[in-house]
Amino acid sequence: MATMQEIAKLAGVSRGTVDRVLNNREGVNEETKKKVLEIADLVDYQPNKAGIALATQKKNIKIGILLYGEGNPFFEELKTGVSDRYNDLSFYGFTYILKQSKSHVRDQIAALDEMLEEDISGLIISPFNDPRIVERINELSDRGIFVVTVNTDLPDSKRIAYVGSDDYKSGQTAGGLMGLLTKGVGEIGIITGGHNVTGHESRIHGFEEIISKKYPKLQIVSIEECQDDDYKAYGALQRMLLEHPTITAIFFSAGGIYGGCKFLYQMTQKQPYTVITYDMSDVNIDFLNKDIITATIGQDPYRQGSIALSVLIDKLILGKNPEEDRILTEINIKIKESL
Amino acid sequence: MATMQEIAKLAGVSRGTVDRVLNNREGVNEETKKKVLEIADLVDYQPNKAGIALATQKKNIKIGILLYGEGNPFFEELKTGVSDRYNDLSFYGFTYILKQSKSHVRDQIAALDEMLEEDISGLIISPFNDPRIVERINELSDRGIFVVTVNTDLPDSKRIAYVGSDDYKSGQTAGGLMGLLTKGVGEIGIITGGHNVTGHESRIHGFEEIISKKYPKLQIVSIEECQDDDYKAYGALQRMLLEHPTITAIFFSAGGIYGGCKFLYQMTQKQPYTVITYDMSDVNIDFLNKDIITATIGQDPYRQGSIALSVLIDKLILGKNPEEDRILTEINIKIKESL
DNA sequence: AACTAAAACGTGCACGTGAACGAAGTGCAT
DNA sequence: ATGCACTTCGTTCACGTGCACGTTTTAGTT
């Protein structure tokens, strides 16, 4: 591996000049610049990360991580991913501060504003789908603070990358799984979440596509919205099953799982519903163990956290742009036995 | 974060002495040693990784990675995991050499012996379950070369850690999934693999346990061994379905998937078998797409590779022992739509 | 030609650690 | 007292980079 020193020698200049060229600092003649770049290219110069790390430490870089849903195992796992990767990357001498707001847009905005006081140089955020959030992300970007979104994307913002699952595909997966578990026959009810989580509709579209194309004998007979509220979900499911007693399968496209499953659990005449939900929350684990939920679809939150930190540090310290601006994580199916 | 220099100042000695104490080098008085350790503990000294990295570079550490099954997507993903993590960790200035032997014990032994010529200081191996391999791993350990096993464990060897899935549990997962997909009714045939892959029997035991306890109307009516050979698998499945025409579900506990699925694909009168296999190989993907395989069970090879490298480097460069000597990866279910 | 300002470049320090080298200090035999 | 071996400890260099500072060269003005 060639070092700056060696390049300097080959180019007949000092290491300082090489440094200026390779870091795009000004104050170097066009010709010498060209020559240095040529040689750097020739020897395939790769900066030594340990050197960078040692030199960067004093800069005291700080990045912010803004999530919601305290205690939610999805975010707990995401945090583990961040923390594990931080372990590898901490030699760059940066720190991070973590905030978890309440699950509401205005709380996230408040937390975001608080975070800006801390003069961070990068941000990882699981954003709500709200124009005010987009606005703030753009503002940050303009100030030179790089933003990576996780879990939910805001494609119209100036974020440098999104790390999370492909919602349409995860909807298709739910659809395919539903087909298999029901042997392709029966009636389905869907409990949807709220509207400030982007992927929401995509999931349902993916689900509907597979059901309609691949399983003609499977029918979606009712869709109820619950705004990610457990009380509403309880009531919604109750009404739904009363109106459509022929339903044998239920798909929760987002929240309201606890409320819905509680109702199913409390039903006097137990019917073996096929139930598909999202994410590995405590609630999901509990109801998987109680045989209320049949399967749940995970989106690898651990890797979301891990990759997000990695991408942000690459950009922030090494100046390396992510290869894709949408980095998709795997979709996993979990059942009781695979927990 | 305290540095050696600061500890030295507090202890009233030079940094060299602190270095000797903290790295367990000899030549330092008991009392001063005690004092230094006290202060190091007090300030919660954590060595600066960038410093270590920069200083360690010249040592030219090399580690070996020994796999088999060239082209096998399981190992391809594992290699990606290694490579990604290497990207993060390469600042320690180490290199690795990768060998993929043929899928046979004696080829692995030969490759292992070749590797030893290269004077490596650590080894990651996906071992065959054979006493000669165990013997060699122990020999390496005695020579101070740390060994991490992936994919298959050799618990009786002197490896410092195993990274892979819990085979018994993955068998249970297969069983639970089989129950769900068949609605708990029908007859099952099992195609098993060979005997030099440890987890083999554990998977089948886990499978049998769930089937017998949870799904009384589901019966395993035939088990055929195919030694991971596709020709044998083809024939074995043919015989099996001839002898037991009532079989509606097939469980491949290891190899022979291509042979078996090819037979199913070529059958003139297509029957909708429920088929469960292991790992995300090309073969599996192909037959998932052809609707021959219903679901396949993955064991997160990416993370196996990633974690294995991490553990080995922690031990080798930072002298840190893994917290557990069995590090289990997640079990994931994949269907056609979630590929 | 003399001076000035800007451009272009070199030098040196800092970061934290590993490790070789060398310098004291101690005890013992001569 | 001198020499010697041994213990104990301090000093120094090396690793590769970022960055501040200082120095030289160039171009422009009077």
XYZ file of C-alpha atoms (C1' of nucleotides) in Angstrom:
738
model
C 0.000 0.000 0.000
C 1.390 3.330 -1.089
C 1.440 6.218 1.358
C 1.304 9.946 0.779
C 4.989 10.077 1.527
C 5.782 7.662 -1.275
C 3.590 9.494 -3.720
C 5.346 12.705 -2.756
C 8.697 11.142 -3.479
C 7.588 9.823 -6.870
C 6.069 13.165 -7.814
C 9.028 15.132 -6.573
C 6.975 17.244 -4.217
C 6.443 17.354 -0.484
C 3.892 15.352 1.416
C 2.046 18.568 2.189
C 1.349 19.113 -1.463
C 0.124 15.587 -1.915
C -2.147 16.180 1.031
C -3.539 19.309 -0.576
C -4.168 17.566 -3.861
C -5.779 14.453 -2.489
C -7.989 16.359 -0.100
C -9.015 18.917 -2.686
C -7.534 21.780 -0.771
C -6.605 24.849 -2.728
C -3.243 26.380 -3.276
C -1.594 24.015 -5.708
C -0.595 24.496 -9.321
C -2.699 22.739 -11.952
C 0.239 20.886 -13.406
C 1.600 19.511 -10.186
C -1.918 18.613 -9.186
C -2.310 16.623 -12.352
C 0.982 14.897 -11.808
C 0.184 13.941 -8.250
C -3.219 12.625 -9.211
C -1.649 10.612 -11.972
C 0.765 8.944 -9.634
C -1.842 8.425 -6.961
C -3.935 6.692 -9.561
C -0.991 4.675 -10.770
C -0.123 3.302 -7.372
C -3.821 2.960 -6.551
C -3.544 5.075 -3.456
C -5.877 4.122 -0.642
C -5.682 6.362 2.399
C -4.623 4.544 5.519
C -7.612 4.535 7.810
C -5.600 4.225 10.970
C -3.697 7.341 10.028
C -6.874 9.217 9.271
C -8.417 8.021 12.476
C -5.508 9.138 14.582
C -5.399 12.504 12.937
C -9.146 13.043 13.007
C -9.637 12.334 16.691
C -9.205 15.836 17.877
C -11.909 17.108 15.563
C -14.466 15.695 17.944
C -17.088 14.726 15.420
C -20.536 14.082 16.833
C -23.476 12.515 15.085
C -27.084 12.395 16.139
C -29.483 9.475 16.028
C -33.151 10.219 16.237
C -35.670 7.432 16.647
C -39.055 7.018 18.253
C -40.967 4.251 19.984
C -38.950 3.823 23.144
C -38.818 0.185 24.176
C -39.996 -0.968 20.768
C -37.847 -4.027 19.955
C -37.528 -2.950 16.346
C -35.633 0.121 17.436
C -33.867 -1.755 20.195
C -32.389 -4.058 17.578
C -31.594 -1.130 15.353
C -29.749 0.445 18.262
C -27.815 -2.770 18.804
C -26.776 -2.641 15.182
C -25.592 0.924 15.577
C -23.765 0.132 18.762
C -22.024 -2.946 17.352
C -20.826 -1.046 14.339
C -19.794 1.848 16.537
C -17.553 -0.597 18.294
C -15.700 -1.205 15.049
C -15.710 2.390 13.951
C -15.123 4.234 17.193
C -11.416 4.491 16.510
C -12.286 7.443 14.327
C -12.823 9.188 17.601
C -16.383 10.302 17.005
C -19.304 10.082 19.375
C -23.017 9.889 18.914
C -26.024 11.059 20.826
C -29.258 9.145 20.732
C -32.721 10.522 21.194
C -35.961 8.617 21.124
C -39.010 10.799 20.914
C -42.631 9.915 21.463
C -44.307 8.427 18.419
C -45.786 11.619 17.109
C -44.734 14.076 14.458
C -44.614 17.101 16.720
C -42.536 15.244 19.293
C -40.081 14.273 16.598
C -39.841 17.853 15.426
C -39.194 19.018 18.978
C -36.522 16.362 19.469
C -34.972 17.297 16.145
C -34.777 20.936 17.128
C -33.198 20.005 20.436
C -30.635 17.948 18.618
C -29.604 20.849 16.443
C -28.422 22.714 19.506
C -25.752 20.077 19.927
C -23.967 20.971 16.715
C -23.875 17.534 15.178
C -22.236 16.880 11.831
C -24.427 13.982 10.752
C -27.854 12.564 11.488
C -29.517 9.179 11.348
C -33.254 9.474 11.583
C -36.278 7.242 11.377
C -38.536 9.968 10.113
C -42.256 10.459 10.137
C -43.685 11.176 6.757
C -44.454 14.828 7.242
C -43.524 17.914 5.215
C -42.146 19.628 8.285
C -39.662 16.822 8.777
C -38.649 16.952 5.129
C -38.171 20.680 5.447
C -35.867 20.265 8.414
C -33.839 17.555 6.765
C -33.301 19.801 3.767
C -32.283 22.631 6.024
C -29.729 20.403 7.705
C -28.349 19.259 4.375
C -27.938 22.839 3.286
C -25.919 23.452 6.402
C -23.590 20.618 5.432
C -25.006 18.124 7.908
C -25.504 14.781 6.192
C -28.701 12.887 6.866
C -29.390 9.182 6.512
C -32.958 7.938 6.863
C -33.749 4.506 8.234
C -36.907 2.420 8.375
C -39.012 4.927 6.421
C -37.697 6.759 3.424
C -38.264 10.359 2.456
C -37.197 10.152 -1.179
C -38.039 13.777 -1.854
C -35.726 15.109 0.819
C -32.043 15.851 0.537
C -31.008 12.827 2.616
C -27.861 11.199 1.270
C -29.218 7.670 1.668
C -32.059 5.521 2.899
C -31.457 2.252 4.694
C -34.433 -0.021 5.148
C -36.611 -2.549 3.476
C -38.505 -2.356 0.231
C -42.039 -1.961 1.462
C -43.708 -3.090 -1.733
C -41.717 -6.266 -1.703
C -42.385 -6.914 1.950
C -46.074 -6.540 1.119
C -45.657 -9.091 -1.636
C -43.969 -11.379 0.825
C -46.889 -11.038 3.188
C -49.204 -11.841 0.294
C -47.249 -14.872 -0.807
C -47.043 -16.139 2.730
C -50.736 -15.636 3.232
C -51.367 -17.696 0.140
C -49.220 -20.529 1.393
C -50.602 -20.550 4.920
C -54.211 -20.518 3.816
C -53.601 -22.927 0.971
C -54.908 -20.154 -1.226
C -58.495 -20.295 -0.025
C -60.527 -18.008 2.206
C -61.375 -14.447 3.095
C -58.945 -11.892 4.411
C -59.346 -8.839 6.578
C -56.715 -6.152 6.733
C -55.972 -3.816 9.619
C -53.935 -0.875 8.365
C -51.945 1.664 10.360
C -51.747 5.404 10.129
C -50.671 7.717 7.383
C -47.435 9.207 8.594
C -45.416 6.112 7.881
C -44.594 6.098 4.190
C -44.268 2.446 3.414
C -47.734 1.804 4.579
C -49.605 1.912 1.301
C -46.815 0.190 -0.562
C -47.115 -2.802 1.686
C -50.804 -3.105 1.047
C -50.391 -2.698 -2.690
C -47.763 -5.428 -2.739
C -50.008 -7.640 -0.684
C -53.003 -7.070 -2.911
C -51.015 -7.676 -6.055
C -49.890 -11.145 -5.042
C -53.269 -12.140 -3.660
C -55.145 -11.078 -6.767
C -52.680 -12.477 -9.284
C -51.651 -15.697 -7.644
C -54.504 -16.699 -5.380
C -57.849 -16.129 -7.100
C -59.733 -18.035 -4.408
C -58.401 -15.743 -1.731
C -60.345 -12.558 -1.222
C -59.758 -9.389 0.687
C -63.200 -8.622 2.053
C -62.503 -5.791 4.481
C -59.938 -3.123 5.225
C -60.052 -1.127 8.445
C -57.792 1.699 9.459
C -56.636 1.983 13.058
C -54.103 4.841 13.015
C -51.625 2.616 14.834
C -53.892 2.866 17.852
C -54.489 -0.300 19.841
C -57.914 0.691 21.135
C -59.073 1.472 17.651
C -57.575 -1.757 16.382
C -59.450 -3.730 19.011
C -62.724 -2.175 18.000
C -61.995 -2.303 14.305
C -61.251 -6.000 14.352
C -64.302 -6.688 16.482
C -66.548 -4.919 14.004
C -64.819 -6.542 11.086
C -65.279 -10.083 12.326
C -68.852 -9.372 13.236
C -69.651 -8.053 9.793
C -67.622 -10.719 8.032
C -67.809 -13.898 10.070
C -66.372 -15.822 7.131
C -62.944 -14.210 7.521
C -60.238 -16.737 8.316
C -57.119 -14.665 7.814
C -55.988 -11.290 9.088
C -53.163 -9.082 7.875
C -51.859 -6.276 10.053
C -49.982 -3.985 7.700
C -48.521 -1.870 10.506
C -49.529 -1.047 14.081
C -52.494 -1.909 16.227
C -51.172 -5.417 16.643
C -51.511 -5.488 20.390
C -55.110 -4.305 20.318
C -56.117 -6.613 17.513
C -54.407 -9.677 18.897
C -55.788 -9.031 22.346
C -59.244 -9.195 20.894
C -58.468 -12.444 19.125
C -56.991 -13.840 22.315
C -60.045 -12.926 24.329
C -62.558 -14.324 21.863
C -64.626 -16.963 23.569
C -64.902 -19.312 20.644
C -61.357 -19.701 19.434
C -61.044 -19.911 15.717
C -57.741 -20.723 14.096
C -57.145 -17.497 12.205
C -54.117 -17.102 10.033
C -52.519 -13.885 11.249
C -49.591 -12.078 9.654
C -47.952 -9.034 11.229
C -44.823 -6.928 10.887
C -41.653 -6.638 12.931
C -40.282 -8.491 15.896
C -41.787 -6.526 18.739
C -42.383 -7.936 22.214
C -46.042 -7.918 21.397
C -45.443 -9.975 18.308
C -43.257 -12.428 20.159
C -45.826 -12.783 22.878
C -48.681 -13.500 20.510
C -46.552 -15.767 18.356
C -45.926 -17.835 21.462
C -49.635 -17.810 22.246
C -50.368 -19.098 18.742
C -52.418 -16.026 17.912
C -49.985 -14.704 15.339
C -48.990 -17.231 12.717
C -46.003 -15.448 11.249
C -44.369 -12.061 11.345
C -42.295 -10.303 8.742
C -39.031 -8.742 9.827
C -36.943 -6.145 8.050
C -33.578 -6.705 9.637
C -33.445 -3.664 11.932
C -30.045 -4.740 13.221
C -28.516 -4.285 9.809
C -30.433 -1.086 9.223
C -28.658 0.436 12.182
C -25.357 -1.099 11.330
C -25.383 -0.004 7.712
C -26.726 3.458 8.434
C -23.865 4.251 10.764
C -21.393 2.818 8.329
C -22.708 4.896 5.447
C -22.743 8.075 7.463
C -19.202 7.649 8.732
C -17.950 6.790 5.268
C -19.370 10.051 4.019
C -18.460 12.143 6.999
C -14.906 11.066 7.643
C -13.738 9.427 4.464
C -15.785 11.608 2.147
C -17.102 8.530 0.382
C -20.575 8.626 -1.100
C -22.803 5.562 -0.741
C -22.982 3.485 -3.901
C -26.764 3.493 -3.842
C -29.005 6.030 -2.210
C -31.519 3.317 -1.350
C -29.932 0.484 0.561
C -32.430 -2.303 1.000
C -32.305 -4.799 3.814
C -33.555 -8.343 3.678
C -37.072 -9.443 4.397
C -37.325 -12.263 6.900
C -40.213 -14.417 7.941
C -40.378 -15.563 11.525
C -42.604 -18.145 13.135
C -42.912 -19.305 16.707
C -40.149 -21.870 16.432
C -37.582 -19.581 14.829
C -37.641 -16.857 17.463
C -10.645 8.770 27.171
C -7.435 8.363 29.093
C -4.257 7.541 27.225
C -1.161 5.693 28.315
C 0.598 9.013 28.585
C -1.923 10.318 31.071
C -1.762 7.179 33.147
C 1.996 7.466 33.152
C 1.760 10.991 34.457
C -0.664 10.039 37.198
C 1.445 7.076 38.231
C 4.653 9.040 38.099
C 6.307 6.697 35.634
C 7.099 6.788 31.957
C 4.777 5.703 29.191
C 7.086 2.800 28.471
C 6.423 1.337 31.875
C 2.705 1.714 31.461
C 3.054 -0.055 28.155
C 4.883 -2.924 29.815
C 2.295 -3.262 32.541
C -0.771 -3.099 30.339
C 0.652 -5.489 27.800
C 1.839 -7.943 30.409
C 5.438 -7.599 29.422
C 7.992 -8.483 32.025
C 10.591 -6.312 33.614
C 8.555 -4.160 35.949
C 8.486 -4.036 39.717
C 5.458 -5.543 41.446
C 4.607 -2.349 43.283
C 4.736 -0.023 40.329
C 2.813 -2.587 38.357
C 0.106 -2.578 40.975
C -0.007 1.181 41.022
C -0.276 1.478 37.269
C -3.019 -1.111 37.133
C -4.876 0.711 39.854
C -4.820 3.965 37.979
C -5.640 2.324 34.680
C -8.662 0.798 36.354
C -9.581 4.098 37.943
C -9.629 6.013 34.697
C -11.178 3.024 32.915
C -8.437 2.856 30.371
C -9.479 1.699 26.922
C -6.670 1.410 24.418
C -7.049 3.685 21.439
C -7.668 1.451 18.466
C -6.314 3.878 15.937
C -3.065 4.000 17.830
C -2.881 0.240 18.030
C -3.730 -0.051 14.375
C -1.036 2.336 13.309
C 1.550 0.629 15.444
C 0.501 -2.900 14.516
C 0.625 -2.434 10.769
C 4.171 -3.485 10.327
C 3.581 -6.786 12.077
C 1.947 -8.066 8.924
C -0.639 -10.311 10.480
C -2.223 -12.813 8.132
C -5.276 -14.927 8.750
C -6.579 -17.872 6.781
C -10.120 -18.625 5.758
C -10.921 -22.154 4.713
C -14.258 -22.992 3.189
C -15.577 -25.498 0.693
C -18.320 -25.627 -1.919
C -16.994 -23.172 -4.469
C -19.816 -21.217 -6.043
C -22.226 -22.267 -3.324
C -24.220 -19.113 -2.528
C -24.142 -19.903 1.168
C -20.400 -19.486 1.168
C -20.569 -16.631 -1.291
C -22.689 -14.696 1.179
C -20.418 -15.702 4.002
C -17.498 -14.353 2.009
C -19.356 -11.101 1.451
C -19.806 -10.820 5.200
C -16.102 -11.370 5.729
C -15.192 -8.907 3.061
C -17.537 -6.196 4.319
C -16.217 -6.504 7.819
C -12.684 -6.578 6.508
C -13.428 -3.212 5.015
C -14.070 -1.839 8.468
C -11.238 -3.664 10.131
C -8.523 -3.487 7.517
C -6.954 -0.471 9.181
C -5.326 -2.920 11.529
C -3.157 -3.687 8.576
C -3.797 -7.399 8.403
C -4.535 -9.496 5.350
C -6.345 -12.726 4.780
C -6.038 -15.585 2.386
C -9.048 -17.536 1.280
C -9.139 -21.125 0.176
C -12.149 -23.081 -0.939
C -11.541 -26.794 -1.151
C -13.643 -29.461 -2.787
C -16.448 -30.732 -0.599
C -14.634 -33.701 0.809
C -12.777 -34.335 4.035
C -9.484 -35.245 2.446
C -9.552 -32.177 0.235
C -10.121 -30.020 3.253
C -7.228 -31.641 5.048
C -4.999 -31.050 2.060
C -6.063 -27.415 1.839
C -5.519 -27.018 5.550
C -2.016 -28.371 5.290
C -1.276 -26.049 2.404
C -2.505 -23.136 4.446
C -0.153 -23.907 7.276
C 2.784 -23.256 5.001
C 1.695 -19.648 4.845
C 2.331 -19.008 8.536
C -1.036 -17.594 9.412
C -1.840 -16.386 12.898
C -5.550 -17.126 12.862
C -7.996 -19.356 11.021
C -11.656 -19.266 10.139
C -12.873 -22.638 8.978
C -16.120 -24.270 7.987
C -14.996 -27.704 9.066
C -16.081 -31.180 8.150
C -16.962 -33.294 11.110
C -13.978 -35.582 11.076
C -11.447 -36.491 13.786
C -8.561 -35.597 11.519
C -9.850 -32.056 11.236
C -10.322 -31.810 14.989
C -6.804 -33.060 15.451
C -5.396 -30.397 13.171
C -7.383 -27.629 14.802
C -6.013 -28.663 18.168
C -2.525 -28.734 16.778
C -2.954 -25.211 15.469
C -4.293 -23.996 18.802
C -1.292 -25.469 20.564
C 0.898 -23.492 18.237
C -0.869 -20.311 19.271
C -2.952 -19.996 16.131
C -6.526 -19.159 17.049
C -9.309 -20.985 15.235
C -12.913 -19.934 14.760
C -15.371 -22.420 13.275
C -18.304 -21.311 11.175
C -21.368 -23.093 9.844
C -20.580 -26.400 11.569
C -19.267 -26.571 15.072
C -16.628 -28.879 16.473
C -17.353 -28.407 20.152
C -14.727 -30.929 21.224
C -11.903 -29.097 19.519
C -9.815 -26.271 20.885
C -11.457 -23.634 18.671
C -11.955 -20.350 20.487
C -15.474 -19.859 19.141
C -18.180 -21.155 16.842
C -20.298 -18.847 14.740
C -23.370 -20.317 13.121
C -26.915 -21.349 13.696
C -28.418 -23.640 16.269
C -29.175 -26.708 14.208
C -31.696 -28.165 16.578
C -33.649 -24.960 16.558
C -33.503 -24.645 12.809
C -34.897 -28.168 12.647
C -37.713 -27.094 14.936
C -38.331 -24.156 12.675
C -38.591 -26.472 9.704
C -41.021 -28.602 11.675
C -43.165 -25.680 12.739
C -43.211 -24.329 9.236
C -44.147 -27.702 7.833
C -47.043 -27.826 10.255
C -48.294 -24.426 9.167
C -47.907 -25.035 5.458
C -49.664 -28.392 5.516
C -52.292 -27.208 7.991
C -51.020 -30.026 10.153
C -52.268 -32.869 8.042
C -50.509 -35.305 5.747
C -47.509 -37.538 5.271
C -43.924 -36.374 5.119
C -40.843 -37.766 3.465
C -37.370 -36.682 4.492
C -34.258 -36.632 2.364
C -31.202 -36.424 4.598
C -27.653 -35.516 3.693
C -24.356 -37.105 4.627
C -22.675 -37.678 7.927
C -19.713 -35.364 7.978
C -21.746 -32.278 8.636
C -22.478 -32.171 12.332
C -25.723 -30.318 12.487
C -27.378 -32.862 10.320
C -28.936 -35.111 12.942
C -29.795 -32.185 15.190
C -31.921 -30.692 12.458
C -33.863 -33.892 12.006
C -34.358 -34.333 15.726
C -35.665 -30.802 16.041
C -37.962 -31.400 13.092
C -39.286 -34.655 14.498
C -39.856 -33.158 17.905
C -42.139 -30.414 16.662
C -44.013 -32.666 14.275
C -44.691 -35.324 16.879
C -45.598 -32.944 19.695
C -47.528 -30.299 17.884
C -48.958 -31.944 14.795
C -50.300 -35.414 15.601
C -52.000 -35.730 12.236
C -48.727 -35.171 10.431
C -46.603 -38.245 9.973
C -43.094 -38.878 8.840
C -43.447 -41.996 6.729
C -40.052 -42.284 5.107
C -36.469 -41.152 5.553
C -33.903 -41.632 2.816
C -30.246 -40.794 2.938
C -28.541 -39.315 -0.093
C -25.032 -38.414 1.114
C -25.468 -34.928 -0.318
C -25.353 -36.514 -3.751
C -27.805 -35.250 -6.340
C -27.976 -38.471 -8.322
C -28.728 -40.432 -5.202
C -31.284 -37.848 -4.152
C -33.057 -38.128 -7.476
C -33.309 -41.885 -7.134
C -34.126 -41.819 -3.460
C -37.033 -39.459 -3.929
C -38.304 -41.429 -6.892
C -38.339 -44.615 -4.839
C -39.850 -42.847 -1.887
C -42.788 -41.426 -3.792
C -43.377 -44.726 -5.512
C -43.487 -46.579 -2.238
C -45.457 -43.884 -0.471
C -47.763 -42.241 -3.000
C -49.639 -40.587 -0.160
C -46.731 -38.299 0.678
C -47.601 -34.629 0.230
C -44.672 -32.938 1.926
C -40.917 -33.292 1.591
C -38.181 -32.053 3.886
C -34.602 -31.840 2.648
C -32.491 -31.650 5.768
C -29.290 -30.878 3.867
C -27.995 -31.545 0.355
C -29.383 -33.365 -2.636
C -31.785 -30.540 -3.264
C -30.985 -30.186 -6.936
C -31.439 -33.864 -7.634
C -34.610 -34.146 -5.639
C -36.228 -31.023 -7.003
C -35.278 -31.948 -10.525
C -37.233 -35.136 -10.120
C -40.220 -33.247 -8.768
C -39.966 -30.792 -11.650
C -39.874 -33.538 -14.218
C -42.784 -35.515 -12.818
C -45.437 -35.824 -15.427
C -48.408 -35.488 -13.128
C -47.627 -32.393 -11.111
C -48.690 -32.631 -7.523
C -48.490 -29.642 -5.229
C -45.954 -30.927 -2.720
C -44.975 -28.827 0.229
C -41.186 -28.717 0.048
C -38.847 -27.259 2.662
C -35.110 -26.975 2.129
C -32.092 -25.270 3.657
C -30.003 -22.282 2.638
C -30.241 -19.726 -0.131
C -28.377 -21.490 -2.882
C -28.891 -20.784 -6.579
C -30.597 -24.121 -6.794
C -32.981 -23.150 -4.047
C -33.712 -19.812 -5.641
C -34.339 -21.431 -8.978
C -36.774 -23.983 -7.613
C -38.459 -21.452 -5.384
C -39.153 -19.442 -8.490
C -40.439 -22.548 -10.248
C -42.806 -23.185 -7.335
C -41.204 -26.525 -6.598
C -39.740 -25.437 -3.279
C -42.276 -23.861 -0.944
C -39.896 -22.322 1.563
C -36.262 -22.442 2.481
C -34.577 -21.864 5.824
C -31.590 -19.557 5.941
C -28.950 -19.239 8.641
C -27.622 -15.793 7.935
C -24.303 -16.701 6.325
C -23.496 -13.034 5.827
C -23.406 -12.458 9.542
C -21.573 -15.684 10.135
C -18.709 -14.371 8.063
C -18.922 -10.906 9.477
C -18.961 -12.020 13.094
C -16.295 -14.671 12.648
C -13.796 -12.165 11.333
C -14.694 -9.723 14.053
C -14.198 -12.289 16.799
C -10.896 -13.464 15.411
C -9.477 -9.968 15.064
C -10.645 -9.037 18.538
C -8.730 -11.962 19.903
C -5.719 -11.661 17.660
C -5.034 -7.952 17.793
C -6.839 -6.691 20.849
C -6.386 -9.849 22.901
C -10.089 -9.864 23.706
C -11.845 -13.190 24.226
C -15.318 -13.671 22.767
C -18.060 -13.384 25.360
C -19.580 -16.672 24.308
C -17.858 -19.545 22.595
C -21.011 -20.352 20.652
C -22.340 -17.369 18.765
C -25.671 -18.205 17.208
C -27.035 -16.504 14.136
C -30.658 -15.995 13.320
C -32.864 -18.426 11.491
C -34.764 -16.935 8.591
C -37.516 -18.297 6.450
C -37.616 -17.310 2.805
C -40.334 -17.784 0.238
C -40.490 -16.923 -3.419
C -41.697 -13.388 -2.838
C -39.082 -12.472 -0.251
C -36.028 -13.339 -2.330
C 14.153 47.957 -10.334
C 11.877 47.795 -6.101
C 8.197 46.553 -3.622
C 3.722 44.007 -2.520
C 0.441 40.613 -2.453
C -0.906 36.290 -3.661
C 0.008 31.755 -5.102
C 2.550 27.577 -4.438
C 4.946 24.728 -1.797
C 7.796 22.693 2.361
C 8.166 21.801 7.321
C 6.834 20.377 11.603
C 3.713 19.116 15.153
C 0.020 16.212 16.871
C -2.653 11.978 17.394
C -1.739 6.970 20.662
C 0.472 2.901 20.505
C 4.253 -0.959 19.925
C 8.836 -2.050 20.401
C 13.776 -1.615 20.278
C 17.391 0.541 22.609
C 19.827 2.385 26.168
C 20.547 4.208 30.854
C 20.352 4.009 35.427
C 20.245 1.282 39.777
C 20.999 -3.095 42.530
C 23.325 -7.128 44.238
C 27.080 -10.315 44.011
C 31.582 -12.305 43.158
C 36.244 -11.186 42.465
C 36.939 -0.915 44.512
C 36.071 -3.003 40.149
C 33.614 -5.721 36.974
C 29.530 -8.096 35.725
C 24.871 -9.612 35.249
C 20.381 -8.528 36.145
C 16.333 -5.796 37.167
C 13.868 -1.743 36.333
C 12.706 2.014 33.983
C 13.043 6.164 30.510
C 13.740 7.565 25.712
C 13.116 7.382 21.050
C 11.581 6.043 16.599
C 7.981 4.384 13.640
C 3.319 4.087 11.803
C 0.143 7.646 8.135
C -2.581 11.379 8.173
C -4.622 16.338 9.033
C -3.515 20.824 9.592
C -1.294 25.126 10.994
C 2.508 27.729 10.057
C 6.359 29.434 7.600
C 8.990 29.988 3.469
C 9.848 30.490 -1.290
C 8.363 31.625 -5.883
C 5.478 34.096 -9.103
C 2.836 37.834 -10.912
C 1.548 42.447 -10.761
C 2.100 47.458 -9.669
C 4.559 51.733 -9.280
